[in-house]
PDB file of C-alpha atoms and ligand atoms in Angstrom:
ATOM      1  CA  MET A   1     -10.920 -21.613 -20.708  1.00  0.00           C
ATOM      2  CA  ALA A   2     -10.324 -18.577 -22.351  1.00  0.00           C
ATOM      3  CA  ILE A   3      -9.385 -15.462 -21.048  1.00  0.00           C
ATOM      4  CA  GLU A   4     -11.940 -11.762 -21.510  1.00  0.00           C
ATOM      5  CA  THR A   5     -11.976  -8.427 -20.629  1.00  0.00           C
ATOM      6  CA  ARG A   6     -14.818  -5.992 -20.273  1.00  0.00           C
ATOM      7  CA  PRO A   7     -14.095  -2.629 -20.173  1.00  0.00           C
ATOM      8  CA  LEU A   8     -15.955  -1.098 -17.224  1.00  0.00           C
ATOM      9  CA  HIS A   9     -15.129   2.904 -17.731  1.00  0.00           C
ATOM     10  CA  PRO A  10     -14.064   4.533 -21.203  1.00  0.00           C
ATOM     11  CA  HIS A  11     -10.766   4.804 -19.622  1.00  0.00           C
ATOM     12  CA  ILE A  12      -9.479   2.841 -15.834  1.00  0.00           C
ATOM     13  CA  GLY A  13     -10.910  -0.522 -15.308  1.00  0.00           C
ATOM     14  CA  ALA A  14     -12.130  -3.789 -17.212  1.00  0.00           C
ATOM     15  CA  GLU A  15     -13.410  -7.438 -16.154  1.00  0.00           C
ATOM     16  CA  MET A  16     -11.748 -10.014 -16.825  1.00  0.00           C
ATOM     17  CA  ILE A  17     -12.820 -13.559 -17.229  1.00  0.00           C
ATOM     18  CA  GLY A  18     -10.788 -17.061 -16.975  1.00  0.00           C
ATOM     19  CA  ILE A  19      -8.673 -16.826 -15.246  1.00  0.00           C
ATOM     20  CA  ASP A  20      -8.393 -18.590 -11.550  1.00  0.00           C
ATOM     21  CA  ALA A  21      -6.685 -17.243  -9.145  1.00  0.00           C
ATOM     22  CA  ARG A  22      -6.741 -20.553  -6.653  1.00  0.00           C
ATOM     23  CA  ARG A  23      -4.682 -22.527  -8.762  1.00  0.00           C
ATOM     24  CA  PRO A  24      -1.220 -21.391 -10.140  1.00  0.00           C
ATOM     25  CA  LEU A  25      -0.702 -19.356 -12.855  1.00  0.00           C
ATOM     26  CA  THR A  26       0.399 -20.762 -16.770  1.00  0.00           C
ATOM     27  CA  PRO A  27       3.113 -18.226 -18.606  1.00  0.00           C
ATOM     28  CA  ALA A  28       0.317 -17.365 -20.546  1.00  0.00           C
ATOM     29  CA  GLU A  29      -1.876 -15.633 -18.240  1.00  0.00           C
ATOM     30  CA  VAL A  30       0.459 -13.799 -15.996  1.00  0.00           C
ATOM     31  CA  ALA A  31       1.300 -12.137 -18.806  1.00  0.00           C
ATOM     32  CA  ALA A  32      -2.027 -11.931 -19.771  1.00  0.00           C
ATOM     33  CA  VAL A  33      -3.292 -10.014 -16.420  1.00  0.00           C
ATOM     34  CA  GLU A  34       0.020  -7.602 -16.681  1.00  0.00           C
ATOM     35  CA  ALA A  35      -1.312  -7.016 -20.511  1.00  0.00           C
ATOM     36  CA  GLY A  36      -5.252  -5.866 -19.192  1.00  0.00           C
ATOM     37  CA  MET A  37      -2.752  -4.172 -16.185  1.00  0.00           C
ATOM     38  CA  ASP A  38      -0.785  -2.129 -18.722  1.00  0.00           C
ATOM     39  CA  ARG A  39      -4.236  -1.062 -21.134  1.00  0.00           C
ATOM     40  CA  HIS A  40      -6.296  -0.976 -17.605  1.00  0.00           C
ATOM     41  CA  ALA A  41      -5.059   0.051 -14.915  1.00  0.00           C
ATOM     42  CA  VAL A  42      -7.519  -1.792 -12.776  1.00  0.00           C
ATOM     43  CA  LEU A  43      -8.345  -5.371 -13.225  1.00  0.00           C
ATOM     44  CA  VAL A  44     -11.900  -6.689 -11.300  1.00  0.00           C
ATOM     45  CA  LEU A  45     -11.800 -10.872 -11.019  1.00  0.00           C
ATOM     46  CA  PRO A  46     -14.884 -12.335 -10.090  1.00  0.00           C
ATOM     47  CA  ARG A  47     -15.947 -15.237  -8.012  1.00  0.00           C
ATOM     48  CA  GLN A  48     -12.874 -15.617  -6.828  1.00  0.00           C
ATOM     49  CA  ASP A  49     -13.199 -17.581  -3.671  1.00  0.00           C
ATOM     50  CA  ILE A  50      -9.500 -17.501  -1.966  1.00  0.00           C
ATOM     51  CA  ASP A  51      -8.095 -18.021   1.253  1.00  0.00           C
ATOM     52  CA  ASP A  52      -5.642 -16.339   2.252  1.00  0.00           C
ATOM     53  CA  GLU A  53      -2.456 -18.508   0.620  1.00  0.00           C
ATOM     54  CA  GLN A  54      -3.923 -19.028  -2.359  1.00  0.00           C
ATOM     55  CA  GLN A  55      -4.438 -14.998  -2.414  1.00  0.00           C
ATOM     56  CA  LEU A  56      -0.040 -14.437  -1.559  1.00  0.00           C
ATOM     57  CA  ALA A  57       0.263 -17.160  -4.045  1.00  0.00           C
ATOM     58  CA  PHE A  58      -1.434 -14.774  -6.473  1.00  0.00           C
ATOM     59  CA  SER A  59      -0.035 -11.742  -6.002  1.00  0.00           C
ATOM     60  CA  ARG A  60       3.512 -13.727  -6.143  1.00  0.00           C
ATOM     61  CA  ASN A  61       2.917 -13.399  -9.836  1.00  0.00           C
ATOM     62  CA  PHE A  62       3.641 -10.217 -10.221  1.00  0.00           C
ATOM     63  CA  GLY A  63       6.127  -9.352  -7.755  1.00  0.00           C
ATOM     64  CA  PRO A  64       8.105  -9.750  -4.920  1.00  0.00           C
ATOM     65  CA  LEU A  65       6.041  -8.703  -1.860  1.00  0.00           C
ATOM     66  CA  GLU A  66       5.611  -5.943   0.221  1.00  0.00           C
ATOM     67  CA  GLU A  67       5.950  -6.741   3.925  1.00  0.00           C
ATOM     68  CA  GLY A  68       4.813  -4.677   7.067  1.00  0.00           C
ATOM     69  CA  ALA A  69       2.168  -3.125   5.928  1.00  0.00           C
ATOM     70  CA  ASN A  70       1.208  -3.214   9.407  1.00  0.00           C
ATOM     71  CA  SER A  71       3.683  -1.378  10.987  1.00  0.00           C
ATOM     72  CA  THR A  72       1.837  -0.159  13.430  1.00  0.00           C
ATOM     73  CA  VAL A  73       0.539  -2.630  14.343  1.00  0.00           C
ATOM     74  CA  ARG A  74       2.299  -5.046  17.775  1.00  0.00           C
ATOM     75  CA  ALA A  75       2.563  -8.027  16.205  1.00  0.00           C
ATOM     76  CA  ASN A  76       0.341  -9.679  18.778  1.00  0.00           C
ATOM     77  CA  GLU A  77      -2.727  -7.608  17.678  1.00  0.00           C
ATOM     78  CA  LEU A  78      -2.235  -8.605  14.217  1.00  0.00           C
ATOM     79  CA  ARG A  79      -5.110 -10.479  12.618  1.00  0.00           C
ATOM     80  CA  LEU A  80      -3.682 -11.798   8.796  1.00  0.00           C
ATOM     81  CA  ALA A  81       0.112 -12.517   7.997  1.00  0.00           C
ATOM     82  CA  PRO A  82       2.402  -9.987   7.921  1.00  0.00           C
ATOM     83  CA  ALA A  83       2.406 -10.422   3.756  1.00  0.00           C
ATOM     84  CA  PHE A  84      -1.419  -8.763   4.209  1.00  0.00           C
ATOM     85  CA  ALA A  85      -2.538  -4.824   4.538  1.00  0.00           C
ATOM     86  CA  ASP A  86      -5.367  -6.193   6.890  1.00  0.00           C
ATOM     87  CA  VAL A  87      -7.427  -3.685   5.187  1.00  0.00           C
ATOM     88  CA  SER A  88     -10.775  -5.169   7.410  1.00  0.00           C
ATOM     89  CA  ASN A  89     -12.550  -3.341  10.603  1.00  0.00           C
ATOM     90  CA  LEU A  90     -11.943  -5.903  12.669  1.00  0.00           C
ATOM     91  CA  ASP A  91      -9.628  -6.984  14.843  1.00  0.00           C
ATOM     92  CA  LYS A  92      -7.838 -10.707  15.138  1.00  0.00           C
ATOM     93  CA  ASP A  93     -10.936 -12.051  17.350  1.00  0.00           C
ATOM     94  CA  GLY A  94     -12.992 -11.035  14.774  1.00  0.00           C
ATOM     95  CA  ALA A  95     -15.137  -7.740  16.896  1.00  0.00           C
ATOM     96  CA  ARG A  96     -15.149  -4.857  15.193  1.00  0.00           C
ATOM     97  CA  LEU A  97     -12.697  -2.008  15.640  1.00  0.00           C
ATOM     98  CA  ALA A  98     -13.982   0.685  18.783  1.00  0.00           C
ATOM     99  CA  ARG A  99     -14.288   3.312  17.518  1.00  0.00           C
ATOM    100  CA  ASP A 100     -11.279   4.953  18.966  1.00  0.00           C
ATOM    101  CA  ASN A 101      -8.794   2.229  17.984  1.00  0.00           C
ATOM    102  CA  LYS A 102      -5.578   2.948  16.438  1.00  0.00           C
ATOM    103  CA  ARG A 103      -5.641   0.959  13.943  1.00  0.00           C
ATOM    104  CA  ARG A 104      -9.519   2.847  12.866  1.00  0.00           C
ATOM    105  CA  MET A 105      -7.889   6.039  13.550  1.00  0.00           C
ATOM    106  CA  ALA A 106      -4.690   4.974  11.034  1.00  0.00           C
ATOM    107  CA  SER A 107      -7.429   3.014   8.478  1.00  0.00           C
ATOM    108  CA  LEU A 108      -9.675   6.014   8.389  1.00  0.00           C
ATOM    109  CA  GLY A 109      -6.742   7.501   5.804  1.00  0.00           C
ATOM    110  CA  ASN A 110      -8.070   4.925   2.722  1.00  0.00           C
ATOM    111  CA  ARG A 111     -10.353   7.349   2.337  1.00  0.00           C
ATOM    112  CA  LEU A 112      -8.353   9.953   1.347  1.00  0.00           C
ATOM    113  CA  TRP A 113      -7.126   9.397  -2.234  1.00  0.00           C
ATOM    114  CA  HIS A 114      -3.687   7.385  -2.546  1.00  0.00           C
ATOM    115  CA  SER A 115      -1.316   5.017  -3.946  1.00  0.00           C
ATOM    116  CA  ASP A 116      -1.282   2.309  -2.259  1.00  0.00           C
ATOM    117  CA  ALA A 117       2.798   3.026  -0.314  1.00  0.00           C
ATOM    118  CA  SER A 118       4.025   6.253  -2.053  1.00  0.00           C
ATOM    119  CA  PHE A 119       5.832   6.586   1.165  1.00  0.00           C
ATOM    120  CA  ARG A 120       8.293   4.169   0.654  1.00  0.00           C
ATOM    121  CA  ALA A 121      11.719   4.137  -1.148  1.00  0.00           C
ATOM    122  CA  VAL A 122      10.369   1.704  -3.864  1.00  0.00           C
ATOM    123  CA  PRO A 123       7.304   1.958  -3.624  1.00  0.00           C
ATOM    124  CA  ALA A 124       4.189  -0.460  -4.600  1.00  0.00           C
ATOM    125  CA  ARG A 125       3.366  -1.913  -8.262  1.00  0.00           C
ATOM    126  CA  TYR A 126      -0.292  -3.652  -7.989  1.00  0.00           C
ATOM    127  CA  SER A 127      -2.010  -4.022  -5.074  1.00  0.00           C
ATOM    128  CA  LEU A 128      -4.957  -6.683  -4.796  1.00  0.00           C
ATOM    129  CA  LEU A 129      -7.404  -6.756  -2.941  1.00  0.00           C
ATOM    130  CA  SER A 130      -9.999  -9.628  -1.994  1.00  0.00           C
ATOM    131  CA  GLY A 131     -13.547  -8.860  -0.941  1.00  0.00           C
ATOM    132  CA  ARG A 132     -14.362 -11.729   2.155  1.00  0.00           C
ATOM    133  CA  ILE A 133     -17.228 -10.210   3.427  1.00  0.00           C
ATOM    134  CA  VAL A 134     -18.333  -7.360   1.674  1.00  0.00           C
ATOM    135  CA  THR A 135     -20.042  -3.815   1.762  1.00  0.00           C
ATOM    136  CA  THR A 136     -23.382  -3.279  -0.606  1.00  0.00           C
ATOM    137  CA  ASP A 137     -24.831   0.096  -0.277  1.00  0.00           C
ATOM    138  CA  ALA A 138     -21.291   1.393   0.911  1.00  0.00           C
ATOM    139  CA  GLY A 139     -17.819   1.244   0.921  1.00  0.00           C
ATOM    140  CA  ASN A 140     -17.344   1.481  -2.534  1.00  0.00           C
ATOM    141  CA  THR A 141     -13.245   1.909  -3.991  1.00  0.00           C
ATOM    142  CA  GLU A 142     -13.069   4.557  -6.327  1.00  0.00           C
ATOM    143  CA  PHE A 143     -10.310   4.429  -8.795  1.00  0.00           C
ATOM    144  CA  ALA A 144      -9.088   7.485 -10.295  1.00  0.00           C
ATOM    145  CA  ASP A 145      -7.098   7.193 -14.021  1.00  0.00           C
ATOM    146  CA  MET A 146      -3.848   9.581 -13.604  1.00  0.00           C
ATOM    147  CA  ARG A 147      -2.103   9.144 -16.508  1.00  0.00           C
ATOM    148  CA  ALA A 148      -6.508  10.421 -18.582  1.00  0.00           C
ATOM    149  CA  ALA A 149      -5.695  13.287 -15.633  1.00  0.00           C
ATOM    150  CA  TYR A 150      -1.668  13.872 -17.263  1.00  0.00           C
ATOM    151  CA  ASP A 151      -2.717  13.731 -20.596  1.00  0.00           C
ATOM    152  CA  ALA A 152      -5.617  16.019 -20.017  1.00  0.00           C
ATOM    153  CA  LEU A 153      -3.507  18.858 -18.234  1.00  0.00           C
ATOM    154  CA  ASP A 154      -2.964  21.966 -19.972  1.00  0.00           C
ATOM    155  CA  ALA A 155       0.683  22.468 -22.008  1.00  0.00           C
ATOM    156  CA  GLY A 156       1.771  24.895 -19.330  1.00  0.00           C
ATOM    157  CA  THR A 157       0.930  22.623 -16.411  1.00  0.00           C
ATOM    158  CA  LYS A 158       2.678  19.528 -17.722  1.00  0.00           C
ATOM    159  CA  ALA A 159       5.646  21.935 -18.533  1.00  0.00           C
ATOM    160  CA  GLU A 160       6.041  22.887 -14.574  1.00  0.00           C
ATOM    161  CA  VAL A 161       5.163  19.504 -13.291  1.00  0.00           C
ATOM    162  CA  GLU A 162       7.941  17.211 -15.016  1.00  0.00           C
ATOM    163  CA  GLY A 163      10.682  17.429 -13.316  1.00  0.00           C
ATOM    164  CA  LEU A 164       9.476  18.162 -10.149  1.00  0.00           C
ATOM    165  CA  ILE A 165      10.278  15.574  -6.393  1.00  0.00           C
ATOM    166  CA  CYS A 166       7.539  15.566  -3.914  1.00  0.00           C
ATOM    167  CA  GLU A 167       7.919  14.321   0.148  1.00  0.00           C
ATOM    168  CA  HIS A 168       5.629  11.292   0.395  1.00  0.00           C
ATOM    169  CA  SER A 169       4.979  10.614   4.503  1.00  0.00           C
ATOM    170  CA  LEU A 170       2.463   8.213   6.268  1.00  0.00           C
ATOM    171  CA  ILE A 171       2.777  11.452   8.832  1.00  0.00           C
ATOM    172  CA  TYR A 172       1.196  14.054   6.093  1.00  0.00           C
ATOM    173  CA  SER A 173      -1.288  11.959   4.708  1.00  0.00           C
ATOM    174  CA  ARG A 174      -2.533  10.547   8.616  1.00  0.00           C
ATOM    175  CA  GLN A 175      -2.331  14.686   9.547  1.00  0.00           C
ATOM    176  CA  GLN A 176      -4.621  16.081   7.205  1.00  0.00           C
ATOM    177  CA  LEU A 177      -7.443  13.842   9.641  1.00  0.00           C
ATOM    178  CA  GLY A 178      -5.789  15.526  12.311  1.00  0.00           C
ATOM    179  CA  PHE A 179      -4.567  11.890  13.672  1.00  0.00           C
ATOM    180  CA  THR A 180      -0.632  13.393  15.670  1.00  0.00           C
ATOM    181  CA  GLU A 181      -0.179  10.150  17.773  1.00  0.00           C
ATOM    182  CA  PHE A 182       3.178   8.543  16.040  1.00  0.00           C
ATOM    183  CA  LEU A 183       5.845   7.187  18.770  1.00  0.00           C
ATOM    184  CA  PRO A 184       9.686   8.208  19.133  1.00  0.00           C
ATOM    185  CA  ASP A 185      10.050   5.746  16.434  1.00  0.00           C
ATOM    186  CA  GLU A 186       7.266   5.977  14.051  1.00  0.00           C
ATOM    187  CA  ARG A 187       8.201   9.542  13.081  1.00  0.00           C
ATOM    188  CA  VAL A 188      11.319   7.398  12.381  1.00  0.00           C
ATOM    189  CA  SER A 189      10.327   4.404  10.237  1.00  0.00           C
ATOM    190  CA  MET A 190       7.696   7.267   8.605  1.00  0.00           C
ATOM    191  CA  ARG A 191      10.586   9.629   7.316  1.00  0.00           C
ATOM    192  CA  PRO A 192       9.614  11.340   4.488  1.00  0.00           C
ATOM    193  CA  VAL A 193      10.839   9.702   1.568  1.00  0.00           C
ATOM    194  CA  LEU A 194      11.310  11.740  -2.407  1.00  0.00           C
ATOM    195  CA  GLN A 195       9.020  10.639  -5.554  1.00  0.00           C
ATOM    196  CA  ARG A 196       8.941  12.244  -9.024  1.00  0.00           C
ATOM    197  CA  LEU A 197       5.144  14.300  -9.425  1.00  0.00           C
ATOM    198  CA  VAL A 198       5.811  12.588 -13.451  1.00  0.00           C
ATOM    199  CA  ARG A 199       6.289   8.618 -14.143  1.00  0.00           C
ATOM    200  CA  THR A 200       6.573   6.626 -16.902  1.00  0.00           C
ATOM    201  CA  HIS A 201       4.684   3.583 -17.170  1.00  0.00           C
ATOM    202  CA  PRO A 202       8.328   0.932 -17.617  1.00  0.00           C
ATOM    203  CA  VAL A 203       6.033  -0.662 -20.494  1.00  0.00           C
ATOM    204  CA  THR A 204       3.820   1.229 -23.150  1.00  0.00           C
ATOM    205  CA  GLY A 205       5.379   4.281 -21.626  1.00  0.00           C
ATOM    206  CA  ALA A 206       3.004   6.451 -20.748  1.00  0.00           C
ATOM    207  CA  LYS A 207       2.367   9.471 -18.948  1.00  0.00           C
ATOM    208  CA  SER A 208       0.750  10.183 -15.421  1.00  0.00           C
ATOM    209  CA  LEU A 209       0.855  12.238 -12.354  1.00  0.00           C
ATOM    210  CA  TYR A 210       1.825  10.082  -9.124  1.00  0.00           C
ATOM    211  CA  LEU A 211      -0.119  11.789  -6.365  1.00  0.00           C
ATOM    212  CA  SER A 212      -1.118  10.571  -3.146  1.00  0.00           C
ATOM    213  CA  ALA A 213      -2.747  11.435   0.148  1.00  0.00           C
ATOM    214  CA  HIS A 214       0.248  10.728   1.943  1.00  0.00           C
ATOM    215  CA  ILE A 215       2.576  13.875  -0.253  1.00  0.00           C
ATOM    216  CA  GLY A 216       2.573  17.125   2.264  1.00  0.00           C
ATOM    217  CA  ALA A 217       6.502  18.706   0.512  1.00  0.00           C
ATOM    218  CA  VAL A 218       7.122  19.241  -2.774  1.00  0.00           C
ATOM    219  CA  VAL A 219      10.725  19.588  -3.511  1.00  0.00           C
ATOM    220  CA  GLY A 220      12.494  23.461  -3.456  1.00  0.00           C
ATOM    221  CA  TRP A 221       9.230  25.286  -2.775  1.00  0.00           C
ATOM    222  CA  PRO A 222       7.840  26.346  -0.067  1.00  0.00           C
ATOM    223  CA  ARG A 223       4.665  24.685   1.722  1.00  0.00           C
ATOM    224  CA  PRO A 224       1.732  26.469   1.577  1.00  0.00           C
ATOM    225  CA  GLU A 225       2.120  27.100  -1.832  1.00  0.00           C
ATOM    226  CA  ALA A 226       3.667  23.615  -3.161  1.00  0.00           C
ATOM    227  CA  MET A 227       0.300  21.994  -1.314  1.00  0.00           C
ATOM    228  CA  ALA A 228      -2.472  23.857  -2.483  1.00  0.00           C
ATOM    229  CA  PHE A 229      -0.546  23.501  -6.133  1.00  0.00           C
ATOM    230  CA  VAL A 230      -1.107  19.533  -5.015  1.00  0.00           C
ATOM    231  CA  ARG A 231      -4.367  20.471  -3.605  1.00  0.00           C
ATOM    232  CA  ASP A 232      -5.040  21.958  -7.455  1.00  0.00           C
ATOM    233  CA  LEU A 233      -4.068  18.958  -9.758  1.00  0.00           C
ATOM    234  CA  MET A 234      -6.098  15.902  -6.747  1.00  0.00           C
ATOM    235  CA  GLU A 235      -9.499  17.947  -7.964  1.00  0.00           C
ATOM    236  CA  HIS A 236      -8.203  17.861 -11.006  1.00  0.00           C
ATOM    237  CA  ALA A 237      -7.021  14.123 -11.466  1.00  0.00           C
ATOM    238  CA  THR A 238     -10.530  13.064  -8.792  1.00  0.00           C
ATOM    239  CA  GLN A 239     -13.307  14.470 -12.017  1.00  0.00           C
ATOM    240  CA  ALA A 240     -15.890  11.854 -12.397  1.00  0.00           C
ATOM    241  CA  GLN A 241     -14.724  11.263 -15.612  1.00  0.00           C
ATOM    242  CA  PHE A 242     -11.159   9.959 -14.618  1.00  0.00           C
ATOM    243  CA  VAL A 243     -12.899   8.099 -12.612  1.00  0.00           C
ATOM    244  CA  TYR A 244     -14.233   3.961 -12.351  1.00  0.00           C
ATOM    245  CA  VAL A 245     -16.452   3.319  -8.660  1.00  0.00           C
ATOM    246  CA  HIS A 246     -15.833  -0.791  -7.385  1.00  0.00           C
ATOM    247  CA  ARG A 247     -19.067  -1.538  -6.028  1.00  0.00           C
ATOM    248  CA  TRP A 248     -18.661  -4.373  -4.352  1.00  0.00           C
ATOM    249  CA  THR A 249     -19.549  -8.212  -4.870  1.00  0.00           C
ATOM    250  CA  LYS A 250     -18.347 -11.013  -2.693  1.00  0.00           C
ATOM    251  CA  HIS A 251     -15.702 -12.806  -3.536  1.00  0.00           C
ATOM    252  CA  ASP A 252     -14.292  -9.852  -6.090  1.00  0.00           C
ATOM    253  CA  LEU A 253     -10.813  -9.717  -6.704  1.00  0.00           C
ATOM    254  CA  VAL A 254     -10.211  -6.905  -7.419  1.00  0.00           C
ATOM    255  CA  ILE A 255      -5.442  -5.640  -8.667  1.00  0.00           C
ATOM    256  CA  TRP A 256      -4.462  -1.974  -9.550  1.00  0.00           C
ATOM    257  CA  ASP A 257      -1.555  -0.904 -10.610  1.00  0.00           C
ATOM    258  CA  ASN A 258      -0.331   2.041  -8.150  1.00  0.00           C
ATOM    259  CA  ARG A 259       1.701   3.314 -10.184  1.00  0.00           C
ATOM    260  CA  GLN A 260      -0.669   5.057 -12.864  1.00  0.00           C
ATOM    261  CA  THR A 261      -3.978   5.226 -10.372  1.00  0.00           C
ATOM    262  CA  MET A 262      -5.826   6.541  -7.527  1.00  0.00           C
ATOM    263  CA  HIS A 263      -8.075   4.758  -4.389  1.00  0.00           C
ATOM    264  CA  ARG A 264      -9.738   5.887  -2.178  1.00  0.00           C
ATOM    265  CA  VAL A 265     -12.737   3.868   0.045  1.00  0.00           C
ATOM    266  CA  ARG A 266     -15.420   5.804   0.812  1.00  0.00           C
ATOM    267  CA  ARG A 267     -17.646   5.631   4.328  1.00  0.00           C
ATOM    268  CA  PHE A 268     -19.857   3.129   5.394  1.00  0.00           C
ATOM    269  CA  ASP A 269     -21.133   2.555   8.939  1.00  0.00           C
ATOM    270  CA  ASP A 270     -17.969   0.243  10.060  1.00  0.00           C
ATOM    271  CA  LEU A 271     -18.936   0.532  13.888  1.00  0.00           C
ATOM    272  CA  ASN A 272     -21.148  -1.637  12.700  1.00  0.00           C
ATOM    273  CA  ILE A 273     -21.051  -3.640   9.927  1.00  0.00           C
ATOM    274  CA  VAL A 274     -18.754  -5.927   8.934  1.00  0.00           C
ATOM    275  CA  ARG A 275     -16.317  -5.762   5.710  1.00  0.00           C
ATOM    276  CA  ASP A 276     -13.317  -7.944   5.079  1.00  0.00           C
ATOM    277  CA  MET A 277     -11.258  -6.807   3.199  1.00  0.00           C
ATOM    278  CA  ARG A 278      -7.679  -8.499   2.564  1.00  0.00           C
ATOM    279  CA  ARG A 279      -5.331  -6.927   0.383  1.00  0.00           C
ATOM    280  CA  THR A 280      -1.377  -8.327  -1.346  1.00  0.00           C
ATOM    281  CA  THR A 281       1.289  -5.647  -2.449  1.00  0.00           C
ATOM    282  CA  THR A 282       4.013  -6.667  -4.640  1.00  0.00           C
ATOM    283  CA  ARG A 283       6.376  -4.166  -5.292  1.00  0.00           C
ATOM    284  CA  SER A 284       7.745  -1.741  -8.129  1.00  0.00           C
ATOM    285  CA  ASP A 285      10.972  -2.249  -9.607  1.00  0.00           C
ATOM    286  CA  GLY A 286      12.663   0.282  -7.777  1.00  0.00           C
ATOM    287  CA  PRO A 287      13.015   4.066  -6.569  1.00  0.00           C
ATOM    288  CA  THR A 288      11.574   6.763  -8.574  1.00  0.00           C
ATOM    289  CA  VAL A 289      14.063   9.274  -7.760  1.00  0.00           C
ATOM    290  CA  ALA A 290      17.604   7.558  -9.046  1.00  0.00           C
ATOM    291  CA  GLN A 291      19.624   8.827  -5.743  1.00  0.00           C
ATOM    292  CA  GLN A 292      17.056   7.024  -3.612  1.00  0.00           C
ATOM    293  CA  ALA A 293      18.712   4.156  -5.274  1.00  0.00           C
ATOM    294  CA  ALA A 294      21.493   4.226  -2.501  1.00  0.00           C
TER     295      ALA A 294
HETATM  296  C1  OGA B 301      -6.783  -0.622  -0.108  1.00  0.00           C
HETATM  297  C2  OGA B 301      -7.479   0.792   0.213  1.00  0.00           C
HETATM  298  C3  OGA B 301      -8.921   0.033  -0.271  1.00  0.00           C
HETATM  299  C4  OGA B 301     -10.876  -0.656   0.406  1.00  0.00           C
HETATM  300  O1  OGA B 301      -6.844  -1.540   0.712  1.00  0.00           O
HETATM  301  O2  OGA B 301      -4.729  -0.123   0.259  1.00  0.00           O
HETATM  302  O3  OGA B 301      -7.154   1.652  -0.108  1.00  0.00           O
HETATM  303  O4  OGA B 301     -11.323  -0.568  -0.332  1.00  0.00           O
HETATM  304  N1  OGA B 301      -8.587  -0.266   0.378  1.00  0.00           N
HETATM  305  O5  OGA B 301     -10.971  -0.418   1.752  1.00  0.00           O
HETATM  306 MN1   MN B 302      -5.082   1.803  -0.305  1.00  0.00          MN
END
């Protein structure tokens, strides 16, 4: 089938038709998806009625899978295989999470603008989110183009951000929402990692701002000054002209490049409505800061 791509926004996001995620891809199809991702940073593949095995197999075309995204959930409470990030509001028995459920508290962090796994030394490349049961008039997912945001900075700010290194941790993003219950071993596994604030895309050479709710410090800066600056950059980067709003249709498979986008989910009535979204994630080539290689 011929592959067709239709942009959904002036900067970011396109719909791609002609790929069947249930079947093995040819090298040409993999290359077409990657080229689409390099260009549009977000691809929407509609009508992909896939099961978990098919999602895993499809995702592996785009790099090694990141495992353990649910590391704060005990293994016997997982609803999905460990290679999935369960971003549904369901427990392992299919019941909606209670208001004070710990996993629900943690997943509220997805309402803050972020880039997946920016708190890992080797952060994420692609995230692939399959809409199994979707919400229609709320629970949209929004994507911000961090290339366009970088390009729109004035020259002085570009020079200022160029060499900066930020600390990222899940603790920082959760603290923003007042979530402070961390077990001692979680504090160890969530130790901050360093990431460059300006990234260069390995294929296109495009520069982008690497921002995320997981940022809690800028190396060498007083913390309040750092956080005020990061807030300014966040506000700049998430202006409407840089944002594609995705309204879900059942069986959409949405792929985003975490190296050049941020995203967030919008509020919905998660105590009463079921939203079953399953994410697989692939790893990027390496750390964004050379020293972390060891
Ligand atoms: C994610 C995420 C957004 C959503 O899967 O990484 O942030 O719409 N989810 O559920
Ligand atoms: Mn996310």
